[in-house]
Coordinates of C-alpha atoms in Angstrom, one line a residue:
M9 CA 185.7 96.1 199.3
T10 CA 184.1 98.8 196.3
R11 CA 186.3 101.6 195.8
L12 CA 184.0 104.9 196.3
T13 CA 184.3 107.9 193.2
A14 CA 182.3 110.6 193.3
K15 CA 179.0 109.4 192.5
D16 CA 179.0 108.0 195.0
F17 CA 179.2 111.6 197.0
D18 CA 176.0 114.3 196.8
P19 CA 177.7 116.7 194.4
E20 CA 177.4 119.6 197.1
V21 CA 179.4 117.9 199.1
M22 CA 182.3 117.5 196.7
K23 CA 182.1 121.0 196.0
L24 CA 182.8 121.5 199.9
F25 CA 185.4 119.0 199.3
D26 CA 187.2 121.2 196.5
K27 CA 186.9 124.6 198.9
Y28 CA 188.5 122.8 201.5
V29 CA 191.2 121.3 200.2
H30 CA 191.9 124.5 198.4
G31 CA 191.8 126.3 201.7
Q32 CA 188.6 128.5 201.5
L33 CA 187.2 126.2 204.1
D34 CA 188.1 124.7 207.0
R35 CA 187.9 121.6 208.6
R36 CA 185.1 122.2 210.9
G37 CA 183.8 124.5 208.2
F38 CA 183.5 121.5 205.9
L39 CA 182.2 118.9 208.5
N40 CA 179.4 122.0 209.6
Q41 CA 177.9 122.4 206.0
A42 CA 179.1 118.7 204.7
G43 CA 176.8 117.2 208.1
R44 CA 173.5 118.3 205.5
Y45 CA 174.0 116.4 203.0
A46 CA 174.4 112.4 205.3
V47 CA 173.3 110.1 204.5
G48 CA 172.4 106.1 205.4
G49 CA 174.3 106.7 208.4
A50 CA 177.3 108.2 207.1
T51 CA 178.6 111.1 209.2
A52 CA 180.2 114.4 207.4
A53 CA 183.4 113.4 209.3
T54 CA 183.2 109.6 208.0
M55 CA 182.6 111.6 205.0
L56 CA 186.1 113.5 204.8
S57 CA 187.4 110.3 206.0
A58 CA 185.9 109.0 202.6
L59 CA 187.2 111.3 200.3
S60 CA 190.7 112.0 202.1
P61 CA 194.4 110.5 200.0
S62 CA 194.8 106.9 201.1
F63 CA 198.7 106.0 199.9
A64 CA 197.9 102.1 200.2
A65 CA 198.6 101.4 196.4
Q66 CA 201.4 102.5 194.4
M67 CA 201.3 102.2 190.2
V68 CA 205.1 101.7 190.7
A69 CA 207.2 100.9 194.0
P70 CA 209.8 102.6 195.3
T71 CA 211.6 99.5 195.0
D72 CA 211.4 99.0 191.6
P73 CA 214.3 97.4 189.8
R74 CA 213.2 98.9 186.7
I75 CA 214.2 102.5 188.2
T76 CA 216.9 104.3 190.2
A77 CA 215.6 106.8 193.0
T78 CA 217.2 109.0 195.3
F79 CA 217.0 112.5 197.1
V80 CA 218.8 115.4 196.0
E81 CA 219.3 118.8 196.7
V82 CA 219.6 121.7 194.1
P83 CA 220.9 125.2 194.6
S84 CA 218.2 128.1 194.3
P85 CA 219.9 131.6 195.0
Q86 CA 216.9 133.4 194.1
G87 CA 214.8 131.0 195.7
Y88 CA 215.3 129.8 200.2
G89 CA 218.7 128.8 198.4
T90 CA 218.4 125.0 198.5
L91 CA 215.8 123.0 196.9
R92 CA 215.2 119.6 197.3
G93 CA 213.7 116.7 194.9
Y94 CA 212.8 113.3 194.4
L95 CA 215.0 112.1 191.0
V96 CA 213.9 109.1 189.3
Q97 CA 215.9 107.2 186.6
P98 CA 215.0 104.1 184.0
V99 CA 217.8 101.8 184.8
N100 CA 217.6 100.7 181.4
A101 CA 218.4 104.0 179.5
K102 CA 220.7 103.6 176.3
G103 CA 222.1 106.8 176.4
K104 CA 220.7 110.8 177.5
L105 CA 216.7 110.9 177.9
P106 CA 214.8 113.9 177.8
T107 CA 213.8 115.6 181.2
V108 CA 210.3 116.0 183.0
L109 CA 209.4 118.6 186.0
V110 CA 207.3 116.8 187.6
V111 CA 204.7 119.5 190.4
H112 CA 203.0 118.4 193.0
E113 CA 199.9 119.6 194.3
N114 CA 199.2 122.2 197.1
R115 CA 200.7 119.6 199.7
G116 CA 204.2 119.2 198.7
L117 CA 206.0 116.3 197.8
N118 CA 204.0 113.6 199.0
P119 CA 203.5 109.8 197.9
H120 CA 201.8 109.9 195.3
I121 CA 203.5 112.5 193.6
E122 CA 206.1 110.3 194.4
D123 CA 204.5 107.2 191.9
I124 CA 204.2 109.7 189.8
A125 CA 207.7 110.8 188.8
R126 CA 208.4 106.3 188.7
R127 CA 205.9 106.3 186.6
V128 CA 207.2 109.5 184.2
A129 CA 210.7 107.5 184.8
L130 CA 209.1 104.2 183.3
D131 CA 208.1 105.9 180.2
G132 CA 211.7 106.7 179.3
F133 CA 212.5 109.9 181.3
V134 CA 214.6 111.4 183.8
A135 CA 212.3 112.5 185.9
F136 CA 212.5 115.3 188.7
A137 CA 209.7 116.4 191.3
P138 CA 211.3 118.9 193.8
D139 CA 209.2 119.2 197.2
A140 CA 208.3 122.9 197.9
L141 CA 208.4 122.6 201.5
F142 CA 211.8 121.6 201.7
P143 CA 212.5 124.9 203.5
L144 CA 209.6 124.5 205.9
G145 CA 210.9 121.0 206.8
G146 CA 209.7 118.8 204.4
Y147 CA 206.8 117.2 203.0
P148 CA 205.3 116.4 206.7
G149 CA 203.3 113.1 206.4
D150 CA 200.4 114.7 206.7
E151 CA 198.1 116.2 204.4
D152 CA 196.3 118.5 206.7
K153 CA 199.7 119.7 207.9
A154 CA 200.7 119.6 204.5
R155 CA 198.4 122.4 203.4
A156 CA 198.6 124.6 206.3
L157 CA 202.4 124.5 205.6
F158 CA 202.0 125.6 202.2
A159 CA 200.0 128.6 202.9
K160 CA 203.1 129.8 204.8
L161 CA 205.5 129.7 201.8
D162 CA 206.7 132.4 200.0
Q163 CA 205.1 132.3 196.3
T164 CA 207.8 134.3 194.7
K165 CA 210.7 132.4 195.9
T166 CA 209.2 129.1 196.1
R167 CA 208.3 129.9 192.1
A168 CA 212.2 130.8 191.9
D169 CA 212.6 127.1 193.4
F170 CA 210.9 125.3 190.4
V171 CA 213.1 127.5 187.7
A172 CA 216.1 126.6 189.0
A173 CA 214.7 123.1 189.5
A174 CA 214.3 123.3 185.7
Q175 CA 217.7 124.2 185.0
Y176 CA 218.9 121.8 186.9
L177 CA 217.3 119.5 184.2
K178 CA 218.5 121.1 181.6
A179 CA 222.0 121.2 183.0
H180 CA 221.4 117.5 184.0
P181 CA 224.8 114.9 182.9
K182 CA 221.9 112.0 182.3
G183 CA 219.6 114.6 179.9
T184 CA 219.7 115.8 177.0
G185 CA 218.8 119.5 177.8
K186 CA 215.3 119.1 176.3
V187 CA 213.0 119.4 179.2
G188 CA 208.9 119.7 180.0
V189 CA 207.0 119.7 182.7
V190 CA 203.7 118.5 184.1
G191 CA 202.1 120.0 186.9
F192 CA 198.5 118.8 189.3
C193 CA 196.8 121.8 190.3
Y194 CA 199.0 123.7 192.0
G195 CA 201.4 122.2 190.1
G196 CA 199.1 122.9 186.8
G197 CA 200.0 126.2 187.4
I198 CA 203.3 126.5 188.1
A199 CA 203.5 124.2 184.4
N200 CA 201.5 127.3 183.2
Y201 CA 204.0 129.8 184.7
L202 CA 207.4 128.4 184.2
P203 CA 207.0 129.0 180.3
T204 CA 205.9 132.1 181.1
V205 CA 209.7 132.7 182.4
L206 CA 211.7 130.0 180.9
P207 CA 211.0 130.1 177.1
D208 CA 213.2 127.1 176.4
V209 CA 210.8 124.8 178.3
G210 CA 210.5 122.5 175.6
A211 CA 206.9 121.5 176.6
A212 CA 204.4 122.3 179.1
V213 CA 201.0 120.0 180.5
A214 CA 199.0 121.6 183.0
F215 CA 196.3 119.5 185.0
Y216 CA 193.5 121.3 186.5
G217 CA 195.7 124.3 186.9
A218 CA 195.6 128.3 187.7
Q219 CA 196.3 129.9 184.8
P220 CA 198.9 132.7 184.1
P221 CA 197.7 136.9 183.5
A222 CA 197.1 137.3 179.9
A223 CA 199.4 140.1 179.6
E224 CA 202.5 137.0 180.9
V225 CA 200.9 134.6 177.7
P226 CA 202.7 136.7 175.1
K227 CA 206.2 135.5 176.5
I228 CA 205.2 131.5 176.4
K229 CA 207.0 129.7 173.3
T230 CA 206.4 126.4 174.5
P231 CA 204.3 124.0 173.2
M232 CA 201.2 123.9 175.7
Q233 CA 199.1 120.9 176.8
I234 CA 196.5 121.4 179.1
H235 CA 194.0 118.8 180.7
D236 CA 190.9 120.2 182.9
A237 CA 187.9 118.7 184.6
E238 CA 184.2 119.4 183.2
K239 CA 182.5 120.2 186.6
D240 CA 186.0 121.7 187.6
E241 CA 184.0 125.5 187.8
R242 CA 186.9 127.1 189.4
I243 CA 189.3 126.5 187.1
R244 CA 187.7 126.3 184.1
A245 CA 186.2 130.0 184.6
G246 CA 189.1 130.8 184.1
W247 CA 189.7 129.4 180.7
P248 CA 188.1 130.9 178.1
A249 CA 190.4 134.5 178.5
Y250 CA 193.9 132.0 179.0
E251 CA 192.7 130.5 175.4
A252 CA 192.0 133.9 173.6
A253 CA 195.5 134.9 174.8
L254 CA 197.0 132.2 174.0
K255 CA 195.2 132.3 170.3
A256 CA 196.4 136.4 169.9
A257 CA 199.5 134.9 170.9
N258 CA 200.2 132.2 168.2
V259 CA 200.9 129.8 171.2
Q260 CA 200.5 125.9 170.2
Y261 CA 198.2 124.5 172.6
Q262 CA 196.3 121.6 173.0
Y263 CA 193.1 121.8 175.4
F264 CA 191.2 118.6 176.9
V265 CA 187.6 118.7 179.3
Y266 CA 187.3 115.3 180.3
P267 CA 183.3 115.1 180.8
G268 CA 181.6 114.0 184.2
T269 CA 185.1 114.2 186.0
E270 CA 185.9 116.5 189.5
H271 CA 189.2 118.5 190.4
G272 CA 191.8 116.1 191.4
F273 CA 190.8 113.5 188.5
N274 CA 194.3 111.6 187.5
N275 CA 195.0 111.7 191.6
D276 CA 194.0 108.2 192.1
T277 CA 194.4 108.2 195.8
T278 CA 191.2 110.1 196.6
P279 CA 187.4 108.9 195.2
R280 CA 187.6 112.3 192.9
Y281 CA 189.8 109.5 190.8
D282 CA 188.4 108.8 187.2
E283 CA 190.3 106.0 186.1
A284 CA 189.4 106.4 182.3
A285 CA 190.0 109.4 182.2
A286 CA 192.8 109.7 183.7
K287 CA 194.3 106.8 182.0
L288 CA 193.4 108.7 178.0
A289 CA 195.3 111.8 180.0
W290 CA 198.4 110.0 181.3
Q291 CA 198.1 108.6 177.1
R292 CA 197.9 112.1 176.3
T293 CA 200.6 113.5 178.2
I294 CA 203.4 110.8 177.5
E295 CA 202.7 111.0 173.8
F296 CA 203.6 114.8 173.9
F297 CA 206.5 114.7 175.7
K298 CA 207.8 112.1 173.3
T299 CA 206.7 114.2 170.4
R300 CA 208.0 117.4 171.4
L301 CA 211.2 116.4 173.4
G302 CA 212.2 113.6 171.5
A303 CA 212.2 111.0 173.4

């Protein structure tokens, strides 16, 4: 069956779906508004189903013999007390490796982000993907339930958990002490945030994430790489102020916008995925980490 892409949906439906994913529109609101764009026998419900993630195919299987993967718990005294995450390492590593913190979207540690962590490991890093939902029982296996749980988190504690996760990686016995962070959507915001409180983060890559306040940008000593989607009006609206602050603070940064893409273009579990843009962005991400972290 031909895989659906964003081009198979009315642009207004894509905007409605973005609002739905980010909690600005509930399920009923999406269905009521998207129904006016239904054509060819489709319904709003079938469109929502088609746009929602499918985790059936993963790029790197959990049982891939080239990696070892396990779940570990880490103390987080300033956060929720304990954080839990998915730790992945390549089996053929010779010596210590740089480490990369992988930060999920606003649904917790779902199978897609676990897959991302495995990809990072295969590219020569120790990867750690925490689950912000662990204090609330962990990722529930359902994206709608996960999104609802996510809204209940105390973000001050959750951010402290990600700080603790980065510190855990810095001290990891299999790591070199060099830590990078990559995040997507909510996680992109965390990737932008961590360098404002952890100046020793070696490299940060933000995929379509919220920008930190301009007043916090002078604290950044980390080289930054930022990937945005051309059609992501919500996130791109904050870029001019962020760029001005980065320049004023003499922060090293790279900024890429991918033509014709939607928010979430790197996520290969939904029709918003753009294969060409995702491959290029990932190539740039890994090259950036290898250059900045010394892989």
